[in-house]
């Protein structure tokens, strides 16, 4: 298939572009390089530098005739979304509406959309399945949920088919080291732990150790980015094959605590990784774990590389390569 990967120079987008290329699809990356990186582009993929806020540029790109678009060009910092809602509304909502309209106008009939576990908010029960109430606790999650609602209307009114993929905590890097960049100014746990291991920061701040979890620190469902990438390919094939849209969770179904990540990183990097326990981060739930039963049933997908060691090891190897650590 001929696919436009919007945001394909970013962390998840580059892994997704790689997976489509490996599956024999033709890939063009559309990215404004605001957080995406040129070094994440693959020679086999075409590249168009452009922003989803530029409707003419989007439409011109899609006018070349695509079977599908994959949209990963969103801002994703939940904390920032609470202090800069306009930035998130404009890019994540208005920018996505631009993509949908350009798809409809140019005859592109399928879209894979990066949604998020943030659509659920504070868990009412665990593991979280797709029937769990959607009550986002942050504006970022709201933007994702709002687009899911728009997608469901566009499906009915225009025939655009979509897969809304609700990622849990994306982590890890391509095993073979084919994705070159590491994220700038990371705020997520695993990159921050890596920076502490690499001596790029003095310590890891652990946001609370008095949660009702196995060791008191926050528990999350970390899913390897290459597992996520495979789900994009499978879900696109599925919606095109069945003519039905799809909304699914993508998680490993395993809960890992902050300290389990730190212990694994100490073991795998040989670095002491000093930690300091500080106050809880506002808005952080104690525990988030997915049920991925629906993805298993509909896509035949399950997380295969998302074990603790695989996630920490592939990230550390990436930091060593990218930062020249011996
Ligand atoms: C994980 C755990 C922290 C940093 C975020 C977004 C979410 C989604 C994924 C995109 C928590 C703890 C973290 C640190 C720490 N994004 N932590 N010290 O908050 O689960 O999810 O990314 O879709 O919308 O909110 O991920 O990696 O920030 O935190 O102790 O320096 O690590 O408290 O328990 P989070 P995270």
mmCIF file of C-alpha atoms and ligand atoms in Angstrom:
data_model
loop_
_atom_site.group_PDB
_atom_site.id
_atom_site.type_symbol
_atom_site.label_atom_id
_atom_site.label_comp_id
_atom_site.label_asym_id
_atom_site.label_seq_id
_atom_site.Cartn_x
_atom_site.Cartn_y
_atom_site.Cartn_z
ATOM 1 C CA UNK A 1 0.000 0.000 0.000
ATOM 2 C CA UNK A 2 1.010 3.627 -0.431
ATOM 3 C CA UNK A 3 1.114 5.280 2.971
ATOM 4 C CA UNK A 4 1.688 8.812 4.257
ATOM 5 C CA UNK A 5 3.198 8.673 7.753
ATOM 6 C CA UNK A 6 2.496 12.065 9.296
ATOM 7 C CA UNK A 7 4.916 12.664 12.165
ATOM 8 C CA UNK A 8 7.090 9.876 10.771
ATOM 9 C CA UNK A 9 10.351 11.494 11.901
ATOM 10 C CA UNK A 10 9.364 11.324 15.566
ATOM 11 C CA UNK A 11 10.088 8.661 18.147
ATOM 12 C CA UNK A 12 7.081 6.408 17.531
ATOM 13 C CA UNK A 13 6.547 7.575 13.938
ATOM 14 C CA UNK A 14 10.019 6.516 12.811
ATOM 15 C CA UNK A 15 9.498 3.018 14.213
ATOM 16 C CA UNK A 16 6.113 2.882 12.448
ATOM 17 C CA UNK A 17 7.645 4.043 9.135
ATOM 18 C CA UNK A 18 10.325 1.352 9.526
ATOM 19 C CA UNK A 19 7.700 -1.356 10.087
ATOM 20 C CA UNK A 20 5.650 -0.378 7.016
ATOM 21 C CA UNK A 21 8.826 -0.354 4.902
ATOM 22 C CA UNK A 22 9.735 -3.803 6.255
ATOM 23 C CA UNK A 23 6.232 -5.011 5.316
ATOM 24 C CA UNK A 24 6.790 -3.948 1.717
ATOM 25 C CA UNK A 25 4.656 -0.802 1.724
ATOM 26 C CA UNK A 26 5.613 2.446 0.020
ATOM 27 C CA UNK A 27 6.162 5.159 2.644
ATOM 28 C CA UNK A 28 6.288 8.929 2.508
ATOM 29 C CA UNK A 29 7.017 10.783 5.736
ATOM 30 C CA UNK A 30 5.355 14.168 6.300
ATOM 31 C CA UNK A 31 6.878 15.982 9.283
ATOM 32 C CA UNK A 32 7.647 19.563 10.276
ATOM 33 C CA UNK A 33 10.728 18.451 12.260
ATOM 34 C CA UNK A 34 9.567 20.434 15.309
ATOM 35 C CA UNK A 35 10.297 17.413 17.455
ATOM 36 C CA UNK A 36 10.944 14.862 14.732
ATOM 37 C CA UNK A 37 14.527 14.415 13.608
ATOM 38 C CA UNK A 38 16.089 14.242 10.174
ATOM 39 C CA UNK A 39 18.310 11.398 11.361
ATOM 40 C CA UNK A 40 15.151 9.299 11.883
ATOM 41 C CA UNK A 41 14.363 9.364 8.154
ATOM 42 C CA UNK A 42 15.091 6.229 6.130
ATOM 43 C CA UNK A 43 16.578 6.430 2.623
ATOM 44 C CA UNK A 44 13.826 4.146 1.222
ATOM 45 C CA UNK A 45 11.090 6.556 2.335
ATOM 46 C CA UNK A 46 10.219 9.818 0.629
ATOM 47 C CA UNK A 47 10.156 12.906 2.796
ATOM 48 C CA UNK A 48 7.996 16.022 2.690
ATOM 49 C CA UNK A 49 8.769 18.748 5.219
ATOM 50 C CA UNK A 50 5.485 20.320 6.231
ATOM 51 C CA UNK A 51 3.137 21.104 9.079
ATOM 52 C CA UNK A 52 -0.346 19.728 9.720
ATOM 53 C CA UNK A 53 -1.365 23.340 10.378
ATOM 54 C CA UNK A 54 -0.673 24.108 6.706
ATOM 55 C CA UNK A 55 -3.789 22.749 5.007
ATOM 56 C CA UNK A 56 -2.549 23.508 1.486
ATOM 57 C CA UNK A 57 0.688 21.599 2.101
ATOM 58 C CA UNK A 58 -1.189 18.626 3.545
ATOM 59 C CA UNK A 59 -3.627 18.532 0.682
ATOM 60 C CA UNK A 60 -0.835 18.860 -1.867
ATOM 61 C CA UNK A 61 0.982 15.936 -0.235
ATOM 62 C CA UNK A 62 -2.111 13.718 -0.105
ATOM 63 C CA UNK A 63 -3.059 14.655 -3.675
ATOM 64 C CA UNK A 64 -0.336 12.290 -4.886
ATOM 65 C CA UNK A 65 -2.878 9.572 -4.032
ATOM 66 C CA UNK A 66 -2.464 7.490 -0.857
ATOM 67 C CA UNK A 67 -4.233 4.345 0.294
ATOM 68 C CA UNK A 68 -3.840 5.411 3.911
ATOM 69 C CA UNK A 69 -2.477 8.021 6.282
ATOM 70 C CA UNK A 70 -0.971 7.293 9.677
ATOM 71 C CA UNK A 71 -1.120 10.246 12.049
ATOM 72 C CA UNK A 72 1.471 10.549 14.809
ATOM 73 C CA UNK A 73 2.066 14.318 14.642
ATOM 74 C CA UNK A 74 0.757 15.376 18.036
ATOM 75 C CA UNK A 75 2.103 17.106 21.107
ATOM 76 C CA UNK A 76 2.172 14.550 23.896
ATOM 77 C CA UNK A 77 3.227 16.123 27.176
ATOM 78 C CA UNK A 78 0.243 15.745 29.473
ATOM 79 C CA UNK A 79 1.599 18.221 32.045
ATOM 80 C CA UNK A 80 2.270 20.923 29.449
ATOM 81 C CA UNK A 81 -1.239 20.497 28.025
ATOM 82 C CA UNK A 82 -2.653 21.750 31.335
ATOM 83 C CA UNK A 83 -0.752 25.031 31.176
ATOM 84 C CA UNK A 84 -0.754 25.524 27.385
ATOM 85 C CA UNK A 85 -4.172 24.224 26.289
ATOM 86 C CA UNK A 86 -4.225 26.447 23.191
ATOM 87 C CA UNK A 87 -1.123 24.796 21.816
ATOM 88 C CA UNK A 88 -2.735 21.372 22.250
ATOM 89 C CA UNK A 89 -6.153 22.385 20.929
ATOM 90 C CA UNK A 90 -4.619 23.952 17.830
ATOM 91 C CA UNK A 91 -2.195 21.207 16.902
ATOM 92 C CA UNK A 92 -3.880 18.077 18.231
ATOM 93 C CA UNK A 93 -7.489 18.964 17.423
ATOM 94 C CA UNK A 94 -7.440 21.526 14.585
ATOM 95 C CA UNK A 95 -4.356 19.941 12.984
ATOM 96 C CA UNK A 96 -6.008 16.521 12.997
ATOM 97 C CA UNK A 97 -9.210 17.933 11.504
ATOM 98 C CA UNK A 98 -7.013 19.315 8.709
ATOM 99 C CA UNK A 99 -5.687 15.805 8.095
ATOM 100 C CA UNK A 100 -9.175 14.290 8.041
ATOM 101 C CA UNK A 101 -10.445 16.905 5.606
ATOM 102 C CA UNK A 102 -7.430 16.494 3.342
ATOM 103 C CA UNK A 103 -7.994 12.709 3.367
ATOM 104 C CA UNK A 104 -11.635 13.131 2.434
ATOM 105 C CA UNK A 105 -10.865 15.660 -0.310
ATOM 106 C CA UNK A 106 -8.108 13.582 -1.883
ATOM 107 C CA UNK A 107 -9.783 10.167 -1.657
ATOM 108 C CA UNK A 108 -7.513 8.680 1.007
ATOM 109 C CA UNK A 109 -9.892 6.234 2.678
ATOM 110 C CA UNK A 110 -8.095 4.964 5.774
ATOM 111 C CA UNK A 111 -6.397 6.546 8.763
ATOM 112 C CA UNK A 112 -4.446 5.071 11.652
ATOM 113 C CA UNK A 113 -4.592 7.483 14.579
ATOM 114 C CA UNK A 114 -2.314 7.559 17.630
ATOM 115 C CA UNK A 115 -4.660 7.759 20.566
ATOM 116 C CA UNK A 116 -3.678 7.234 24.170
ATOM 117 C CA UNK A 117 -4.507 5.531 27.444
ATOM 118 C CA UNK A 118 -4.844 9.133 28.667
ATOM 119 C CA UNK A 119 -8.437 9.055 27.318
ATOM 120 C CA UNK A 120 -9.453 6.935 30.331
ATOM 121 C CA UNK A 121 -8.324 9.164 33.204
ATOM 122 C CA UNK A 122 -8.139 7.784 36.750
ATOM 123 C CA UNK A 123 -8.787 4.024 36.498
ATOM 124 C CA UNK A 124 -12.081 2.755 37.949
ATOM 125 C CA UNK A 125 -10.895 -0.846 37.563
ATOM 126 C CA UNK A 126 -7.878 -2.758 36.305
ATOM 127 C CA UNK A 127 -6.869 -3.935 33.809
ATOM 128 C CA UNK A 128 -8.378 -1.197 31.680
ATOM 129 C CA UNK A 129 -10.336 -2.473 28.689
ATOM 130 C CA UNK A 130 -11.916 -0.386 25.927
ATOM 131 C CA UNK A 131 -15.275 -0.312 27.753
ATOM 132 C CA UNK A 132 -13.735 1.563 30.668
ATOM 133 C CA UNK A 133 -15.294 5.048 31.044
ATOM 134 C CA UNK A 134 -13.390 7.776 29.190
ATOM 135 C CA UNK A 135 -12.888 10.704 31.559
ATOM 136 C CA UNK A 136 -9.518 12.279 30.743
ATOM 137 C CA UNK A 137 -7.728 13.924 33.656
ATOM 138 C CA UNK A 138 -5.580 16.118 31.447
ATOM 139 C CA UNK A 139 -6.204 18.244 28.379
ATOM 140 C CA UNK A 140 -3.884 16.111 26.273
ATOM 141 C CA UNK A 141 -6.148 13.097 26.879
ATOM 142 C CA UNK A 142 -9.163 15.243 26.063
ATOM 143 C CA UNK A 143 -7.696 16.178 22.657
ATOM 144 C CA UNK A 144 -7.239 12.492 21.843
ATOM 145 C CA UNK A 145 -10.756 11.585 22.941
ATOM 146 C CA UNK A 146 -12.244 14.486 21.024
ATOM 147 C CA UNK A 147 -10.575 13.285 17.832
ATOM 148 C CA UNK A 148 -11.857 9.757 18.417
ATOM 149 C CA UNK A 149 -15.357 11.259 18.510
ATOM 150 C CA UNK A 150 -14.787 13.244 15.323
ATOM 151 C CA UNK A 151 -13.419 10.093 13.677
ATOM 152 C CA UNK A 152 -16.540 8.161 14.498
ATOM 153 C CA UNK A 153 -18.668 10.869 12.800
ATOM 154 C CA UNK A 154 -16.373 11.047 9.771
ATOM 155 C CA UNK A 155 -16.615 7.275 9.453
ATOM 156 C CA UNK A 156 -20.415 7.537 9.253
ATOM 157 C CA UNK A 157 -20.597 10.667 7.137
ATOM 158 C CA UNK A 158 -17.660 10.367 4.749
ATOM 159 C CA UNK A 159 -16.719 6.675 4.757
ATOM 160 C CA UNK A 160 -13.214 7.362 6.125
ATOM 161 C CA UNK A 161 -12.211 4.211 8.027
ATOM 162 C CA UNK A 162 -9.941 4.529 11.037
ATOM 163 C CA UNK A 163 -8.020 2.619 13.644
ATOM 164 C CA UNK A 164 -7.711 4.551 16.906
ATOM 165 C CA UNK A 165 -4.819 2.995 18.803
ATOM 166 C CA UNK A 166 -4.810 3.732 22.524
ATOM 167 C CA UNK A 167 -1.161 3.372 23.469
ATOM 168 C CA UNK A 168 -0.131 2.813 27.064
ATOM 169 C CA UNK A 169 3.468 3.853 27.923
ATOM 170 C CA UNK A 170 5.554 3.580 24.739
ATOM 171 C CA UNK A 171 9.177 2.656 25.458
ATOM 172 C CA UNK A 172 12.261 0.959 24.002
ATOM 173 C CA UNK A 173 14.031 1.368 20.654
ATOM 174 C CA UNK A 174 14.495 -0.621 17.470
ATOM 175 C CA UNK A 175 16.619 -3.687 18.377
ATOM 176 C CA UNK A 176 18.749 -3.294 15.267
ATOM 177 C CA UNK A 177 19.553 0.359 15.943
ATOM 178 C CA UNK A 178 18.027 1.539 12.674
ATOM 179 C CA UNK A 179 16.268 4.502 14.326
ATOM 180 C CA UNK A 180 19.018 6.983 15.034
ATOM 181 C CA UNK A 181 17.671 9.829 17.155
ATOM 182 C CA UNK A 182 17.003 10.065 20.869
ATOM 183 C CA UNK A 183 14.344 12.429 22.120
ATOM 184 C CA UNK A 184 15.421 15.882 23.195
ATOM 185 C CA UNK A 185 14.499 17.086 26.713
ATOM 186 C CA UNK A 186 12.717 13.902 27.776
ATOM 187 C CA UNK A 187 10.285 13.939 30.714
ATOM 188 C CA UNK A 188 9.200 10.284 30.592
ATOM 189 C CA UNK A 189 10.606 7.896 33.135
ATOM 190 C CA UNK A 190 12.780 5.595 31.046
ATOM 191 C CA UNK A 191 14.704 8.266 29.087
ATOM 192 C CA UNK A 192 15.215 10.193 32.320
ATOM 193 C CA UNK A 193 16.615 7.033 33.956
ATOM 194 C CA UNK A 194 18.911 6.598 30.946
ATOM 195 C CA UNK A 195 20.165 10.166 31.260
ATOM 196 C CA UNK A 196 20.925 9.518 34.928
ATOM 197 C CA UNK A 197 22.761 6.293 33.972
ATOM 198 C CA UNK A 198 24.745 8.169 31.327
ATOM 199 C CA UNK A 199 25.747 10.911 33.780
ATOM 200 C CA UNK A 200 23.747 13.497 31.840
ATOM 201 C CA UNK A 201 21.810 14.277 35.017
ATOM 202 C CA UNK A 202 22.771 13.775 38.629
ATOM 203 C CA UNK A 203 19.834 11.728 39.834
ATOM 204 C CA UNK A 204 16.369 10.446 39.113
ATOM 205 C CA UNK A 205 13.574 12.086 41.019
ATOM 206 C CA UNK A 206 11.026 9.443 42.000
ATOM 207 C CA UNK A 207 7.610 11.071 42.128
ATOM 208 C CA UNK A 208 6.232 9.497 45.304
ATOM 209 C CA UNK A 209 6.909 6.183 47.054
ATOM 210 C CA UNK A 210 3.734 6.000 49.119
ATOM 211 C CA UNK A 211 1.290 4.732 46.492
ATOM 212 C CA UNK A 212 -0.677 1.558 47.120
ATOM 213 C CA UNK A 213 1.484 -0.490 44.785
ATOM 214 C CA UNK A 214 3.965 -3.336 45.204
ATOM 215 C CA UNK A 215 6.819 -1.057 46.336
ATOM 216 C CA UNK A 216 5.006 2.252 46.778
ATOM 217 C CA UNK A 217 6.116 3.734 43.432
ATOM 218 C CA UNK A 218 3.914 4.301 40.373
ATOM 219 C CA UNK A 219 3.056 1.303 38.205
ATOM 220 C CA UNK A 220 2.680 1.580 34.428
ATOM 221 C CA UNK A 221 2.199 -0.654 31.406
ATOM 222 C CA UNK A 222 5.291 -0.184 29.223
ATOM 223 C CA UNK A 223 4.864 -1.356 25.652
ATOM 224 C CA UNK A 224 7.797 -1.640 23.272
ATOM 225 C CA UNK A 225 7.653 0.836 20.403
ATOM 226 C CA UNK A 226 8.388 -1.932 17.861
ATOM 227 C CA UNK A 227 5.380 -3.854 19.191
ATOM 228 C CA UNK A 228 3.332 -0.673 18.741
ATOM 229 C CA UNK A 229 4.663 -0.305 15.200
ATOM 230 C CA UNK A 230 3.518 -3.819 14.287
ATOM 231 C CA UNK A 231 0.033 -3.004 15.562
ATOM 232 C CA UNK A 232 -0.151 -0.076 13.110
ATOM 233 C CA UNK A 233 0.506 -2.385 10.182
ATOM 234 C CA UNK A 234 -1.934 -5.031 11.440
ATOM 235 C CA UNK A 235 -4.682 -2.523 12.194
ATOM 236 C CA UNK A 236 -4.415 -0.846 8.794
ATOM 237 C CA UNK A 237 -4.683 -4.229 7.036
ATOM 238 C CA UNK A 238 -7.658 -5.042 9.248
ATOM 239 C CA UNK A 239 -9.688 -1.882 8.629
ATOM 240 C CA UNK A 240 -9.020 -1.983 4.904
ATOM 241 C CA UNK A 241 -9.857 -5.707 4.766
ATOM 242 C CA UNK A 242 -13.066 -5.563 6.798
ATOM 243 C CA UNK A 243 -14.214 -2.039 5.914
ATOM 244 C CA UNK A 244 -14.814 -1.469 9.628
ATOM 245 C CA UNK A 245 -13.163 1.027 11.941
ATOM 246 C CA UNK A 246 -11.525 -0.042 15.167
ATOM 247 C CA UNK A 247 -10.589 1.370 18.575
ATOM 248 C CA UNK A 248 -8.108 -0.717 20.600
ATOM 249 C CA UNK A 249 -5.780 -0.606 23.568
ATOM 250 C CA UNK A 250 -2.139 -1.427 22.994
ATOM 251 C CA UNK A 251 -0.315 -2.470 26.149
ATOM 252 C CA UNK A 252 1.849 -5.260 27.490
ATOM 253 C CA UNK A 253 -0.711 -6.102 30.226
ATOM 254 C CA UNK A 254 2.160 -6.082 32.714
ATOM 255 C CA UNK A 255 2.525 -3.450 35.429
ATOM 256 C CA UNK A 256 6.059 -2.298 36.254
ATOM 257 C CA UNK A 257 6.927 0.061 39.097
ATOM 258 C CA UNK A 258 9.353 2.974 38.916
ATOM 259 C CA UNK A 259 11.780 1.110 41.152
ATOM 260 C CA UNK A 260 11.591 -2.051 39.043
ATOM 261 C CA UNK A 261 12.672 0.047 36.057
ATOM 262 C CA UNK A 262 15.475 1.629 38.088
ATOM 263 C CA UNK A 263 16.721 -1.748 39.378
ATOM 264 C CA UNK A 264 16.749 -3.197 35.856
ATOM 265 C CA UNK A 265 18.572 -0.122 34.559
ATOM 266 C CA UNK A 266 21.189 -0.386 37.331
ATOM 267 C CA UNK A 267 21.743 -4.047 36.447
ATOM 268 C CA UNK A 268 21.890 -3.527 32.686
ATOM 269 C CA UNK A 269 23.940 -0.328 32.632
ATOM 270 C CA UNK A 270 26.240 -0.978 35.586
ATOM 271 C CA UNK A 271 25.573 2.580 36.716
ATOM 272 C CA UNK A 272 24.459 3.274 40.314
ATOM 273 C CA UNK A 273 21.630 5.672 39.156
ATOM 274 C CA UNK A 274 21.092 7.740 42.303
ATOM 275 C CA UNK A 275 17.437 8.344 43.157
ATOM 276 C CA UNK A 276 15.740 10.918 45.312
ATOM 277 C CA UNK A 277 12.138 10.468 46.388
ATOM 278 C CA UNK A 278 10.188 13.696 45.955
ATOM 279 C CA UNK A 279 6.495 14.614 46.147
ATOM 280 C CA UNK A 280 3.932 12.891 43.957
ATOM 281 C CA UNK A 281 3.408 14.501 40.547
ATOM 282 C CA UNK A 282 -0.092 15.978 40.368
ATOM 283 C CA UNK A 283 -2.461 13.958 38.204
ATOM 284 C CA UNK A 284 -0.424 10.721 38.364
ATOM 285 C CA UNK A 285 -2.565 7.626 39.015
ATOM 286 C CA UNK A 286 -1.009 4.910 41.188
ATOM 287 C CA UNK A 287 -1.395 2.195 38.623
ATOM 288 C CA UNK A 288 -2.285 1.883 34.920
ATOM 289 C CA UNK A 289 -2.389 -1.508 33.238
ATOM 290 C CA UNK A 290 -4.071 -2.429 29.949
ATOM 291 C CA UNK A 291 -6.186 -5.291 28.872
ATOM 292 C CA UNK A 292 -5.131 -5.949 25.278
ATOM 293 C CA UNK A 293 -7.636 -8.752 24.760
ATOM 294 C CA UNK A 294 -9.394 -6.867 21.954
ATOM 295 C CA UNK A 295 -6.136 -6.306 20.033
ATOM 296 C CA UNK A 296 -5.397 -10.008 20.422
ATOM 297 C CA UNK A 297 -8.812 -10.992 19.092
ATOM 298 C CA UNK A 298 -9.131 -8.493 16.248
ATOM 299 C CA UNK A 299 -5.513 -8.034 15.148
ATOM 300 C CA UNK A 300 -3.854 -11.221 16.341
ATOM 301 C CA UNK A 301 -1.480 -8.798 18.084
ATOM 302 C CA UNK A 302 0.304 -9.172 21.330
ATOM 303 C CA UNK A 303 3.292 -7.445 22.834
ATOM 304 C CA UNK A 304 6.335 -9.618 22.196
ATOM 305 C CA UNK A 305 9.269 -7.338 22.935
ATOM 306 C CA UNK A 306 7.784 -5.509 25.900
ATOM 307 C CA UNK A 307 9.504 -7.357 28.755
ATOM 308 C CA UNK A 308 11.348 -5.225 31.312
ATOM 309 C CA UNK A 309 14.836 -6.186 30.139
ATOM 310 C CA UNK A 310 14.044 -5.762 26.448
ATOM 311 C CA UNK A 311 12.681 -2.266 27.008
ATOM 312 C CA UNK A 312 15.524 -1.071 29.207
ATOM 313 C CA UNK A 313 18.266 -2.806 27.194
ATOM 314 C CA UNK A 314 17.177 -1.473 23.782
ATOM 315 C CA UNK A 315 16.856 2.044 25.205
ATOM 316 C CA UNK A 316 20.285 1.889 26.828
ATOM 317 C CA UNK A 317 21.868 0.574 23.627
ATOM 318 C CA UNK A 318 20.304 3.499 21.789
ATOM 319 C CA UNK A 319 21.675 6.001 24.311
ATOM 320 C CA UNK A 320 25.124 4.436 24.022
ATOM 321 C CA UNK A 321 25.080 4.651 20.237
ATOM 322 C CA UNK A 322 23.589 8.133 20.043
ATOM 323 C CA UNK A 323 25.558 9.656 22.898
ATOM 324 C CA UNK A 324 28.815 7.823 22.211
ATOM 325 C CA UNK A 325 28.933 6.096 25.618
ATOM 326 C CA UNK A 326 31.329 3.141 25.715
HETATM 327 C C1 LIG B 1 5.852 6.930 34.416
HETATM 328 C C2 LIG B 1 5.992 6.724 35.910
HETATM 329 C C3 LIG B 1 5.787 8.759 37.164
HETATM 330 C C4 LIG B 1 9.419 10.634 35.526
HETATM 331 C C5 LIG B 1 2.826 9.930 30.101
HETATM 332 C C6 LIG B 1 1.648 10.741 29.651
HETATM 333 C C7 LIG B 1 0.688 9.859 28.933
HETATM 334 C C8 LIG B 1 1.374 9.087 27.809
HETATM 335 C C9 LIG B 1 2.624 8.413 28.273
HETATM 336 C C10 LIG B 1 1.350 9.891 25.566
HETATM 337 C C11 LIG B 1 4.983 7.524 36.741
HETATM 338 C C12 LIG B 1 7.181 8.195 37.301
HETATM 339 C C13 LIG B 1 8.397 9.742 35.814
HETATM 340 C C14 LIG B 1 10.362 10.945 36.551
HETATM 341 C C15 LIG B 1 9.186 9.447 38.058
HETATM 342 N N1 LIG B 1 1.773 9.969 26.762
HETATM 343 N N2 LIG B 1 8.276 9.163 37.051
HETATM 344 N N3 LIG B 1 10.204 10.332 37.779
HETATM 345 O O1 LIG B 1 2.893 9.884 33.204
HETATM 346 O O2 LIG B 1 2.552 7.381 32.905
HETATM 347 O O3 LIG B 1 2.403 8.887 30.980
HETATM 348 O O4 LIG B 1 3.440 9.327 28.968
HETATM 349 O O5 LIG B 1 0.382 9.331 25.172
HETATM 350 O O6 LIG B 1 -0.332 10.629 28.457
HETATM 351 O O7 LIG B 1 1.032 11.327 30.770
HETATM 352 O O8 LIG B 1 4.604 8.448 31.939
HETATM 353 O O9 LIG B 1 7.037 8.221 31.885
HETATM 354 O O10 LIG B 1 6.037 10.387 32.709
HETATM 355 O O11 LIG B 1 5.844 8.326 34.119
HETATM 356 O O12 LIG B 1 9.101 8.927 39.177
HETATM 357 O O13 LIG B 1 11.297 11.738 36.366
HETATM 358 O O14 LIG B 1 7.283 7.201 36.309
HETATM 359 O O15 LIG B 1 5.353 9.312 38.380
HETATM 360 O O16 LIG B 1 4.663 6.731 37.859
HETATM 361 P P1 LIG B 1 3.065 8.690 32.374
HETATM 362 P P2 LIG B 1 5.944 8.912 32.607
#
